Amino acid sequence: MVVAWIGALKYTESEAVRIQQYITHSPFMSWIADALNVRALSNVLGTVEIIAALLVALGPWLPHFSAVGSALASLLFLATLSFLFTTPGVGDPTAGGFPALSPLGQFLLKDLVLLGASLWTLGESIAAARLGRSARAPGRPA
């Protein structure tokens, strides 16, 4: 739900402008900003996030699809966590700089928890797919 919500927000003008500061300073993603305008880039990222969320949600019925969504979400969150090290203003200068985080850095740090959740669902989905059953299906033995 959280990932889909964040993805849906990427379709707003304010979010498109907001993510530009992260993308333009990233050595991994700045090339995308050269290929697409900021609004198109935000829409693409939002679409990828929504697709990942929908695939993860299929876990109880289609664990193979959930594994793909979880892997995609993990890559997304690894990319956004890299912004902690590339975006100016992440460290709090009044507290001595990085690793003390400004509100901007605190905002990015939440992706560490989302990465952990994505890796967890990836592991569960792979295990369920190997066993040929639905992940987290109620009443089924492990």
mmCIF file of N, CA and C in Angstrom:
data_model
loop_
_atom_site.group_PDB
_atom_site.id
_atom_site.type_symbol
_atom_site.label_atom_id
_atom_site.label_comp_id
_atom_site.label_asym_id
_atom_site.label_seq_id
_atom_site.Cartn_x
_atom_site.Cartn_y
_atom_site.Cartn_z
ATOM 1 N N MET A 1 0.822 -1.186 0.000
ATOM 2 C CA MET A 1 0.000 0.000 0.000
ATOM 3 C C MET A 1 0.876 1.264 0.000
ATOM 4 N N VAL A 2 1.899 1.260 0.841
ATOM 5 C CA VAL A 2 2.776 2.433 0.952
ATOM 6 C C VAL A 2 3.493 2.699 -0.373
ATOM 7 N N VAL A 3 4.013 1.663 -0.985
ATOM 8 C CA VAL A 3 4.756 1.829 -2.238
ATOM 9 C C VAL A 3 3.822 2.308 -3.349
ATOM 10 N N ALA A 4 2.623 1.765 -3.416
ATOM 11 C CA ALA A 4 1.658 2.204 -4.431
ATOM 12 C C ALA A 4 1.273 3.660 -4.202
ATOM 13 N N TRP A 5 1.098 4.050 -2.966
ATOM 14 C CA TRP A 5 0.736 5.423 -2.634
ATOM 15 C C TRP A 5 1.854 6.379 -3.051
ATOM 16 N N ILE A 6 3.079 6.022 -2.711
ATOM 17 C CA ILE A 6 4.228 6.848 -3.105
ATOM 18 C C ILE A 6 4.309 6.928 -4.629
ATOM 19 N N GLY A 7 4.065 5.810 -5.305
ATOM 20 C CA GLY A 7 4.067 5.802 -6.765
ATOM 21 C C GLY A 7 2.992 6.694 -7.344
ATOM 22 N N ALA A 8 1.808 6.664 -6.762
ATOM 23 C CA ALA A 8 0.710 7.500 -7.257
ATOM 24 C C ALA A 8 1.034 8.984 -7.089
ATOM 25 N N LEU A 9 1.727 9.328 -6.019
ATOM 26 C CA LEU A 9 2.097 10.730 -5.795
ATOM 27 C C LEU A 9 3.069 11.242 -6.857
ATOM 28 N N LYS A 10 3.803 10.335 -7.500
ATOM 29 C CA LYS A 10 4.755 10.749 -8.536
ATOM 30 C C LYS A 10 4.049 11.394 -9.731
ATOM 31 N N TYR A 11 2.741 11.215 -9.830
ATOM 32 C CA TYR A 11 1.985 11.822 -10.921
ATOM 33 C C TYR A 11 1.604 13.273 -10.640
ATOM 34 N N THR A 12 1.950 13.781 -9.463
ATOM 35 C CA THR A 12 1.652 15.174 -9.142
ATOM 36 C C THR A 12 2.833 16.067 -9.527
ATOM 37 N N GLU A 13 2.528 17.293 -9.840
ATOM 38 C CA GLU A 13 3.571 18.252 -10.225
ATOM 39 C C GLU A 13 4.551 18.490 -9.085
ATOM 40 N N SER A 14 4.042 18.614 -7.854
ATOM 41 C CA SER A 14 4.925 18.902 -6.717
ATOM 42 C C SER A 14 5.930 17.780 -6.482
ATOM 43 N N GLU A 15 5.496 16.540 -6.633
ATOM 44 C CA GLU A 15 6.412 15.412 -6.444
ATOM 45 C C GLU A 15 7.428 15.343 -7.578
ATOM 46 N N ALA A 16 6.982 15.646 -8.786
ATOM 47 C CA ALA A 16 7.905 15.642 -9.927
ATOM 48 C C ALA A 16 9.039 16.641 -9.697
ATOM 49 N N VAL A 17 8.696 17.806 -9.206
ATOM 50 C CA VAL A 17 9.714 18.825 -8.929
ATOM 51 C C VAL A 17 10.600 18.376 -7.771
ATOM 52 N N ARG A 18 10.000 17.769 -6.758
ATOM 53 C CA ARG A 18 10.738 17.343 -5.566
ATOM 54 C C ARG A 18 11.790 16.287 -5.883
ATOM 55 N N ILE A 19 11.456 15.313 -6.737
ATOM 56 C CA ILE A 19 12.428 14.246 -6.994
ATOM 57 C C ILE A 19 13.575 14.699 -7.877
ATOM 58 N N GLN A 20 13.393 15.819 -8.542
ATOM 59 C CA GLN A 20 14.441 16.312 -9.428
ATOM 60 C C GLN A 20 15.747 16.554 -8.677
ATOM 61 N N GLN A 21 15.658 17.054 -7.439
ATOM 62 C CA GLN A 21 16.882 17.321 -6.661
ATOM 63 C C GLN A 21 17.669 16.051 -6.361
ATOM 64 N N TYR A 22 16.967 14.918 -6.239
ATOM 65 C CA TYR A 22 17.650 13.662 -5.973
ATOM 66 C C TYR A 22 18.283 13.110 -7.247
ATOM 67 N N ILE A 23 17.511 13.115 -8.309
ATOM 68 C CA ILE A 23 17.929 12.503 -9.569
ATOM 69 C C ILE A 23 19.136 13.228 -10.163
ATOM 70 N N THR A 24 19.091 14.548 -10.181
ATOM 71 C CA THR A 24 20.153 15.303 -10.856
ATOM 72 C C THR A 24 21.518 15.151 -10.191
ATOM 73 N N HIS A 25 21.553 14.823 -8.906
ATOM 74 C CA HIS A 25 22.826 14.655 -8.210
ATOM 75 C C HIS A 25 23.294 13.203 -8.141
ATOM 76 N N SER A 26 22.507 12.292 -8.652
ATOM 77 C CA SER A 26 22.839 10.876 -8.565
ATOM 78 C C SER A 26 23.696 10.433 -9.746
ATOM 79 N N PRO A 27 24.857 9.831 -9.474
ATOM 80 C CA PRO A 27 25.670 9.322 -10.585
ATOM 81 C C PRO A 27 25.003 8.126 -11.276
ATOM 82 N N PHE A 28 24.066 7.485 -10.580
ATOM 83 C CA PHE A 28 23.388 6.324 -11.151
ATOM 84 C C PHE A 28 22.167 6.691 -11.985
ATOM 85 N N MET A 29 21.528 7.817 -11.665
ATOM 86 C CA MET A 29 20.256 8.134 -12.310
ATOM 87 C C MET A 29 20.230 9.455 -13.061
ATOM 88 N N SER A 30 21.281 10.253 -12.973
ATOM 89 C CA SER A 30 21.248 11.575 -13.616
ATOM 90 C C SER A 30 21.103 11.480 -15.131
ATOM 91 N N TRP A 31 21.564 10.394 -15.721
ATOM 92 C CA TRP A 31 21.428 10.226 -17.172
ATOM 93 C C TRP A 31 19.955 10.148 -17.579
ATOM 94 N N ILE A 32 19.112 9.642 -16.677
ATOM 95 C CA ILE A 32 17.685 9.555 -16.988
ATOM 96 C C ILE A 32 17.088 10.951 -17.109
ATOM 97 N N ALA A 33 17.555 11.866 -16.261
ATOM 98 C CA ALA A 33 17.064 13.242 -16.311
ATOM 99 C C ALA A 33 17.448 13.916 -17.618
ATOM 100 N N ASP A 34 18.541 13.452 -18.227
ATOM 101 C CA ASP A 34 18.933 13.995 -19.529
ATOM 102 C C ASP A 34 18.041 13.454 -20.646
ATOM 103 N N ALA A 35 17.513 12.238 -20.447
ATOM 104 C CA ALA A 35 16.705 11.589 -21.485
ATOM 105 C C ALA A 35 15.230 11.983 -21.417
ATOM 106 N N LEU A 36 14.738 12.276 -20.220
ATOM 107 C CA LEU A 36 13.316 12.596 -20.044
ATOM 108 C C LEU A 36 13.158 13.914 -19.313
ATOM 109 N N ASN A 37 12.079 14.631 -19.596
ATOM 110 C CA ASN A 37 11.814 15.821 -18.788
ATOM 111 C C ASN A 37 11.356 15.371 -17.400
ATOM 112 N N VAL A 38 11.374 16.269 -16.454
ATOM 113 C CA VAL A 38 11.143 15.910 -15.059
ATOM 114 C C VAL A 38 9.759 15.296 -14.855
ATOM 115 N N ARG A 39 8.764 15.785 -15.569
ATOM 116 C CA ARG A 39 7.405 15.243 -15.406
ATOM 117 C C ARG A 39 7.318 13.817 -15.957
ATOM 118 N N ALA A 40 7.895 13.577 -17.112
ATOM 119 C CA ALA A 40 7.880 12.232 -17.694
ATOM 120 C C ALA A 40 8.654 11.267 -16.810
ATOM 121 N N LEU A 41 9.792 11.708 -16.303
ATOM 122 C CA LEU A 41 10.598 10.871 -15.415
ATOM 123 C C LEU A 41 9.815 10.501 -14.162
ATOM 124 N N SER A 42 9.150 11.457 -13.567
ATOM 125 C CA SER A 42 8.355 11.200 -12.380
ATOM 126 C C SER A 42 7.228 10.221 -12.683
ATOM 127 N N ASN A 43 6.584 10.367 -13.824
ATOM 128 C CA ASN A 43 5.515 9.453 -14.215
ATOM 129 C C ASN A 43 6.035 8.028 -14.411
ATOM 130 N N VAL A 44 7.201 7.900 -15.046
ATOM 131 C CA VAL A 44 7.789 6.579 -15.257
ATOM 132 C C VAL A 44 8.111 5.925 -13.913
ATOM 133 N N LEU A 45 8.748 6.677 -13.016
ATOM 134 C CA LEU A 45 9.080 6.133 -11.703
ATOM 135 C C LEU A 45 7.818 5.749 -10.934
ATOM 136 N N GLY A 46 6.802 6.591 -11.009
ATOM 137 C CA GLY A 46 5.543 6.282 -10.346
ATOM 138 C C GLY A 46 4.912 5.011 -10.882
ATOM 139 N N THR A 47 4.953 4.842 -12.186
ATOM 140 C CA THR A 47 4.396 3.642 -12.804
ATOM 141 C C THR A 47 5.153 2.397 -12.351
ATOM 142 N N VAL A 48 6.474 2.484 -12.325
ATOM 143 C CA VAL A 48 7.287 1.347 -11.889
ATOM 144 C C VAL A 48 6.975 1.007 -10.427
ATOM 145 N N GLU A 49 6.829 2.022 -9.586
ATOM 146 C CA GLU A 49 6.526 1.779 -8.178
ATOM 147 C C GLU A 49 5.153 1.133 -8.011
ATOM 148 N N ILE A 50 4.169 1.593 -8.755
ATOM 149 C CA ILE A 50 2.823 1.009 -8.674
ATOM 150 C C ILE A 50 2.839 -0.436 -9.173
ATOM 151 N N ILE A 51 3.527 -0.693 -10.262
ATOM 152 C CA ILE A 51 3.627 -2.065 -10.778
ATOM 153 C C ILE A 51 4.301 -2.975 -9.747
ATOM 154 N N ALA A 52 5.388 -2.495 -9.145
ATOM 155 C CA ALA A 52 6.077 -3.292 -8.124
ATOM 156 C C ALA A 52 5.128 -3.603 -6.966
ATOM 157 N N ALA A 53 4.388 -2.602 -6.509
ATOM 158 C CA ALA A 53 3.461 -2.800 -5.396
ATOM 159 C C ALA A 53 2.369 -3.807 -5.748
ATOM 160 N N LEU A 54 1.821 -3.704 -6.944
ATOM 161 C CA LEU A 54 0.773 -4.639 -7.365
ATOM 162 C C LEU A 54 1.310 -6.070 -7.461
ATOM 163 N N LEU A 55 2.509 -6.214 -7.983
ATOM 164 C CA LEU A 55 3.109 -7.544 -8.083
ATOM 165 C C LEU A 55 3.370 -8.142 -6.703
ATOM 166 N N VAL A 56 3.872 -7.330 -5.776
ATOM 167 C CA VAL A 56 4.111 -7.822 -4.416
ATOM 168 C C VAL A 56 2.786 -8.268 -3.797
ATOM 169 N N ALA A 57 1.733 -7.513 -4.039
ATOM 170 C CA ALA A 57 0.421 -7.838 -3.466
ATOM 171 C C ALA A 57 -0.133 -9.160 -3.982
ATOM 172 N N LEU A 58 0.360 -9.646 -5.095
ATOM 173 C CA LEU A 58 -0.106 -10.919 -5.641
ATOM 174 C C LEU A 58 0.494 -12.128 -4.925
ATOM 175 N N GLY A 59 1.359 -11.873 -3.963
ATOM 176 C CA GLY A 59 2.057 -12.941 -3.255
ATOM 177 C C GLY A 59 1.200 -14.099 -2.766
ATOM 178 N N PRO A 60 0.058 -13.838 -2.146
ATOM 179 C CA PRO A 60 -0.740 -14.970 -1.662
ATOM 180 C C PRO A 60 -1.242 -15.904 -2.773
ATOM 181 N N TRP A 61 -1.314 -15.421 -3.984
ATOM 182 C CA TRP A 61 -1.852 -16.225 -5.083
ATOM 183 C C TRP A 61 -0.811 -16.592 -6.136
ATOM 184 N N LEU A 62 0.084 -15.674 -6.415
ATOM 185 C CA LEU A 62 1.081 -15.873 -7.465
ATOM 186 C C LEU A 62 2.466 -15.482 -6.952
ATOM 187 N N PRO A 63 3.123 -16.375 -6.211
ATOM 188 C CA PRO A 63 4.402 -16.004 -5.597
ATOM 189 C C PRO A 63 5.499 -15.665 -6.600
ATOM 190 N N HIS A 64 5.456 -16.235 -7.800
ATOM 191 C CA HIS A 64 6.471 -15.881 -8.803
ATOM 192 C C HIS A 64 6.373 -14.391 -9.162
ATOM 193 N N PHE A 65 5.156 -13.911 -9.340
ATOM 194 C CA PHE A 65 4.949 -12.497 -9.667
ATOM 195 C C PHE A 65 5.356 -11.617 -8.499
ATOM 196 N N SER A 66 5.035 -12.064 -7.285
ATOM 197 C CA SER A 66 5.411 -11.322 -6.091
ATOM 198 C C SER A 66 6.929 -11.214 -5.967
ATOM 199 N N ALA A 67 7.635 -12.276 -6.325
ATOM 200 C CA ALA A 67 9.099 -12.244 -6.275
ATOM 201 C C ALA A 67 9.651 -11.197 -7.241
ATOM 202 N N VAL A 68 9.070 -11.129 -8.428
ATOM 203 C CA VAL A 68 9.502 -10.119 -9.402
ATOM 204 C C VAL A 68 9.238 -8.712 -8.856
ATOM 205 N N GLY A 69 8.055 -8.507 -8.295
ATOM 206 C CA GLY A 69 7.724 -7.197 -7.720
ATOM 207 C C GLY A 69 8.622 -6.838 -6.551
ATOM 208 N N SER A 70 8.924 -7.827 -5.715
ATOM 209 C CA SER A 70 9.800 -7.586 -4.569
ATOM 210 C C SER A 70 11.217 -7.246 -5.010
ATOM 211 N N ALA A 71 11.706 -7.933 -6.031
ATOM 212 C CA ALA A 71 13.040 -7.634 -6.560
ATOM 213 C C ALA A 71 13.067 -6.229 -7.162
ATOM 214 N N LEU A 72 12.017 -5.879 -7.884
ATOM 215 C CA LEU A 72 11.921 -4.540 -8.473
ATOM 216 C C LEU A 72 11.879 -3.479 -7.383
ATOM 217 N N ALA A 73 11.078 -3.703 -6.362
ATOM 218 C CA ALA A 73 11.004 -2.754 -5.249
ATOM 219 C C ALA A 73 12.358 -2.637 -4.550
ATOM 220 N N SER A 74 13.053 -3.759 -4.374
ATOM 221 C CA SER A 74 14.378 -3.722 -3.744
ATOM 222 C C SER A 74 15.337 -2.853 -4.544
ATOM 223 N N LEU A 75 15.309 -2.990 -5.854
ATOM 224 C CA LEU A 75 16.173 -2.149 -6.705
ATOM 225 C C LEU A 75 15.794 -0.679 -6.589
ATOM 226 N N LEU A 76 14.508 -0.393 -6.557
ATOM 227 C CA LEU A 76 14.061 0.997 -6.403
ATOM 228 C C LEU A 76 14.574 1.591 -5.095
ATOM 229 N N PHE A 77 14.461 0.825 -4.006
ATOM 230 C CA PHE A 77 14.874 1.360 -2.714
ATOM 231 C C PHE A 77 16.390 1.428 -2.567
ATOM 232 N N LEU A 78 17.106 0.536 -3.210
ATOM 233 C CA LEU A 78 18.567 0.678 -3.238
ATOM 234 C C LEU A 78 18.960 1.961 -3.956
ATOM 235 N N ALA A 79 18.277 2.242 -5.055
ATOM 236 C CA ALA A 79 18.563 3.471 -5.808
ATOM 237 C C ALA A 79 18.262 4.705 -4.968
ATOM 238 N N THR A 80 17.121 4.708 -4.291
ATOM 239 C CA THR A 80 16.787 5.898 -3.511
ATOM 240 C C THR A 80 17.673 6.029 -2.273
ATOM 241 N N LEU A 81 18.111 4.913 -1.708
ATOM 242 C CA LEU A 81 19.045 5.009 -0.585
ATOM 243 C C LEU A 81 20.389 5.585 -1.010
ATOM 244 N N SER A 82 20.747 5.385 -2.272
ATOM 245 C CA SER A 82 21.999 5.963 -2.756
ATOM 246 C C SER A 82 21.940 7.496 -2.717
ATOM 247 N N PHE A 83 20.737 8.058 -2.728
ATOM 248 C CA PHE A 83 20.594 9.515 -2.664
ATOM 249 C C PHE A 83 21.086 10.069 -1.333
ATOM 250 N N LEU A 84 21.137 9.222 -0.294
ATOM 251 C CA LEU A 84 21.675 9.657 0.993
ATOM 252 C C LEU A 84 23.118 10.143 0.860
ATOM 253 N N PHE A 85 23.826 9.580 -0.113
ATOM 254 C CA PHE A 85 25.242 9.888 -0.275
ATOM 255 C C PHE A 85 25.521 10.856 -1.413
ATOM 256 N N THR A 86 24.505 11.172 -2.212
ATOM 257 C CA THR A 86 24.745 12.013 -3.384
ATOM 258 C C THR A 86 23.976 13.332 -3.373
ATOM 259 N N THR A 87 22.955 13.442 -2.548
ATOM 260 C CA THR A 87 22.124 14.647 -2.537
ATOM 261 C C THR A 87 22.675 15.666 -1.553
ATOM 262 N N PRO A 88 22.937 16.875 -2.018
ATOM 263 C CA PRO A 88 23.390 17.921 -1.088
ATOM 264 C C PRO A 88 22.311 18.231 -0.049
ATOM 265 N N GLY A 89 22.738 18.512 1.167
ATOM 266 C CA GLY A 89 21.802 18.900 2.214
ATOM 267 C C GLY A 89 21.245 17.745 3.022
ATOM 268 N N VAL A 90 21.764 16.533 2.829
ATOM 269 C CA VAL A 90 21.267 15.375 3.571
ATOM 270 C C VAL A 90 21.763 15.405 5.015
ATOM 271 N N GLY A 91 22.995 15.847 5.205
ATOM 272 C CA GLY A 91 23.546 15.949 6.554
ATOM 273 C C GLY A 91 23.072 17.213 7.242
ATOM 274 N N ASP A 92 22.987 17.165 8.552
ATOM 275 C CA ASP A 92 22.575 18.323 9.343
ATOM 276 C C ASP A 92 23.817 19.090 9.775
ATOM 277 N N PRO A 93 24.102 20.240 9.149
ATOM 278 C CA PRO A 93 25.336 20.967 9.461
ATOM 279 C C PRO A 93 25.391 21.467 10.903
ATOM 280 N N THR A 94 24.241 21.739 11.521
ATOM 281 C CA THR A 94 24.245 22.232 12.906
ATOM 282 C C THR A 94 24.582 21.126 13.900
ATOM 283 N N ALA A 95 24.498 19.858 13.443
ATOM 284 C CA ALA A 95 24.826 18.730 14.313
ATOM 285 C C ALA A 95 26.126 18.061 13.890
ATOM 286 N N GLY A 96 26.896 18.723 13.049
ATOM 287 C CA GLY A 96 28.189 18.190 12.634
ATOM 288 C C GLY A 96 28.181 17.504 11.279
ATOM 289 N N GLY A 97 27.067 17.564 10.568
ATOM 290 C CA GLY A 97 27.002 16.944 9.244
ATOM 291 C C GLY A 97 26.700 15.458 9.321
ATOM 292 N N PHE A 98 26.827 14.818 8.174
ATOM 293 C CA PHE A 98 26.519 13.388 8.071
ATOM 294 C C PHE A 98 27.396 12.617 9.040
ATOM 295 N N PRO A 99 26.920 11.681 9.810
ATOM 296 C CA PRO A 99 25.664 10.946 9.719
ATOM 297 C C PRO A 99 24.473 11.584 10.409
ATOM 298 N N ALA A 100 24.642 12.747 11.052
ATOM 299 C CA ALA A 100 23.471 13.451 11.572
ATOM 300 C C ALA A 100 22.660 13.910 10.363
ATOM 301 N N LEU A 101 21.364 13.636 10.369
ATOM 302 C CA LEU A 101 20.556 13.868 9.178
ATOM 303 C C LEU A 101 19.646 15.081 9.306
ATOM 304 N N SER A 102 19.572 15.815 8.218
ATOM 305 C CA SER A 102 18.605 16.896 8.089
ATOM 306 C C SER A 102 17.229 16.270 7.837
ATOM 307 N N PRO A 103 16.173 17.057 7.830
ATOM 308 C CA PRO A 103 14.864 16.498 7.459
ATOM 309 C C PRO A 103 14.887 15.805 6.092
ATOM 310 N N LEU A 104 15.672 16.318 5.163
ATOM 311 C CA LEU A 104 15.805 15.686 3.850
ATOM 312 C C LEU A 104 16.412 14.289 3.984
ATOM 313 N N GLY A 105 17.463 14.172 4.783
ATOM 314 C CA GLY A 105 18.093 12.871 5.002
ATOM 315 C C GLY A 105 17.183 11.910 5.745
ATOM 316 N N GLN A 106 16.429 12.429 6.700
ATOM 317 C CA GLN A 106 15.487 11.591 7.441
ATOM 318 C C GLN A 106 14.409 11.045 6.509
ATOM 319 N N PHE A 107 13.969 11.873 5.581
ATOM 320 C CA PHE A 107 12.974 11.440 4.596
ATOM 321 C C PHE A 107 13.515 10.268 3.773
ATOM 322 N N LEU A 108 14.769 10.349 3.355
ATOM 323 C CA LEU A 108 15.353 9.285 2.542
ATOM 324 C C LEU A 108 15.603 8.018 3.342
ATOM 325 N N LEU A 109 15.886 8.158 4.621
ATOM 326 C CA LEU A 109 16.230 7.009 5.452
ATOM 327 C C LEU A 109 15.077 6.012 5.583
ATOM 328 N N LYS A 110 13.842 6.457 5.433
ATOM 329 C CA LYS A 110 12.691 5.553 5.515
ATOM 330 C C LYS A 110 12.788 4.432 4.480
ATOM 331 N N ASP A 111 13.509 4.667 3.409
ATOM 332 C CA ASP A 111 13.638 3.649 2.372
ATOM 333 C C ASP A 111 14.450 2.444 2.837
ATOM 334 N N LEU A 112 15.189 2.596 3.916
ATOM 335 C CA LEU A 112 15.901 1.453 4.483
ATOM 336 C C LEU A 112 14.897 0.415 5.012
ATOM 337 N N VAL A 113 13.850 0.890 5.660
ATOM 338 C CA VAL A 113 12.801 -0.003 6.159
ATOM 339 C C VAL A 113 12.046 -0.627 4.980
ATOM 340 N N LEU A 114 11.740 0.166 3.964
ATOM 341 C CA LEU A 114 11.034 -0.349 2.793
ATOM 342 C C LEU A 114 11.899 -1.354 2.026
ATOM 343 N N LEU A 115 13.205 -1.138 1.995
ATOM 344 C CA LEU A 115 14.106 -2.115 1.385
ATOM 345 C C LEU A 115 14.058 -3.426 2.170
ATOM 346 N N GLY A 116 14.092 -3.335 3.483
ATOM 347 C CA GLY A 116 14.007 -4.538 4.308
ATOM 348 C C GLY A 116 12.713 -5.301 4.066
ATOM 349 N N ALA A 117 11.611 -4.590 3.968
ATOM 350 C CA ALA A 117 10.320 -5.239 3.699
ATOM 351 C C ALA A 117 10.320 -5.885 2.318
ATOM 352 N N SER A 118 10.916 -5.231 1.357
ATOM 353 C CA SER A 118 10.983 -5.786 0.000
ATOM 354 C C SER A 118 11.822 -7.053 -0.039
ATOM 355 N N LEU A 119 12.939 -7.040 0.671
ATOM 356 C CA LEU A 119 13.787 -8.242 0.724
ATOM 357 C C LEU A 119 13.081 -9.376 1.460
ATOM 358 N N TRP A 120 12.317 -9.030 2.485
ATOM 359 C CA TRP A 120 11.559 -10.042 3.222
ATOM 360 C C TRP A 120 10.526 -10.704 2.308
ATOM 361 N N THR A 121 9.739 -9.881 1.608
ATOM 362 C CA THR A 121 8.715 -10.466 0.722
ATOM 363 C C THR A 121 9.356 -11.213 -0.442
ATOM 364 N N LEU A 122 10.535 -10.778 -0.873
ATOM 365 C CA LEU A 122 11.251 -11.507 -1.918
ATOM 366 C C LEU A 122 11.600 -12.913 -1.432
ATOM 367 N N GLY A 123 12.147 -13.003 -0.232
ATOM 368 C CA GLY A 123 12.493 -14.308 0.325
ATOM 369 C C GLY A 123 11.277 -15.202 0.504
ATOM 370 N N GLU A 124 10.201 -14.650 1.032
ATOM 371 C CA GLU A 124 8.977 -15.436 1.216
ATOM 372 C C GLU A 124 8.405 -15.910 -0.117
ATOM 373 N N SER A 125 8.410 -15.043 -1.095
ATOM 374 C CA SER A 125 7.848 -15.389 -2.402
ATOM 375 C C SER A 125 8.678 -16.456 -3.101
ATOM 376 N N ILE A 126 9.992 -16.338 -3.014
ATOM 377 C CA ILE A 126 10.858 -17.352 -3.624
ATOM 378 C C ILE A 126 10.656 -18.703 -2.936
ATOM 379 N N ALA A 127 10.586 -18.687 -1.617
ATOM 380 C CA ALA A 127 10.367 -19.940 -0.884
ATOM 381 C C ALA A 127 9.025 -20.563 -1.267
ATOM 382 N N ALA A 128 7.986 -19.752 -1.348
ATOM 383 C CA ALA A 128 6.663 -20.270 -1.706
ATOM 384 C C ALA A 128 6.648 -20.789 -3.142
ATOM 385 N N ALA A 129 7.316 -20.090 -4.035
ATOM 386 C CA ALA A 129 7.359 -20.523 -5.435
ATOM 387 C C ALA A 129 8.109 -21.850 -5.559
ATOM 388 N N ARG A 130 9.170 -22.015 -4.799
ATOM 389 C CA ARG A 130 9.937 -23.274 -4.839
ATOM 390 C C ARG A 130 9.120 -24.448 -4.318
ATOM 391 N N LEU A 131 8.270 -24.143 -3.348
ATOM 392 C CA LEU A 131 7.422 -25.202 -2.781
ATOM 393 C C LEU A 131 6.162 -25.424 -3.620
ATOM 394 N N GLY A 132 5.963 -24.591 -4.618
ATOM 395 C CA GLY A 132 4.815 -24.734 -5.500
ATOM 396 C C GLY A 132 3.498 -24.412 -4.823
ATOM 397 N N ARG A 133 3.545 -23.472 -3.888
ATOM 398 C CA ARG A 133 2.314 -23.085 -3.207
ATOM 399 C C ARG A 133 2.239 -21.564 -3.140
ATOM 400 N N SER A 134 1.129 -21.068 -2.703
ATOM 401 C CA SER A 134 0.947 -19.629 -2.544
ATOM 402 C C SER A 134 1.678 -19.161 -1.292
ATOM 403 N N ALA A 135 2.319 -18.012 -1.394
ATOM 404 C CA ALA A 135 3.014 -17.433 -0.243
ATOM 405 C C ALA A 135 1.981 -16.970 0.789
ATOM 406 N N ARG A 136 2.264 -17.222 2.039
ATOM 407 C CA ARG A 136 1.440 -16.756 3.150
ATOM 408 C C ARG A 136 -0.012 -17.194 3.041
ATOM 409 N N ALA A 137 -0.276 -18.303 2.383
ATOM 410 C CA ALA A 137 -1.656 -18.769 2.231
ATOM 411 C C ALA A 137 -2.170 -19.287 3.581
ATOM 412 N N PRO A 138 -3.335 -18.813 3.995
ATOM 413 C CA PRO A 138 -3.865 -19.251 5.295
ATOM 414 C C PRO A 138 -4.195 -20.750 5.287
ATOM 415 N N GLY A 139 -3.891 -21.404 6.399
ATOM 416 C CA GLY A 139 -4.252 -22.793 6.564
ATOM 417 C C GLY A 139 -3.371 -23.796 5.848
ATOM 418 N N ARG A 140 -2.354 -23.342 5.176
ATOM 419 C CA ARG A 140 -1.448 -24.255 4.467
ATOM 420 C C ARG A 140 -0.229 -24.533 5.314
ATOM 421 N N PRO A 141 0.212 -25.785 5.368
ATOM 422 C CA PRO A 141 1.445 -26.069 6.120
ATOM 423 C C PRO A 141 2.656 -25.501 5.395
ATOM 424 N N ALA A 142 3.664 -25.157 6.173
ATOM 425 C CA ALA A 142 4.882 -24.562 5.600
ATOM 426 C C ALA A 142 5.720 -25.558 4.855
#
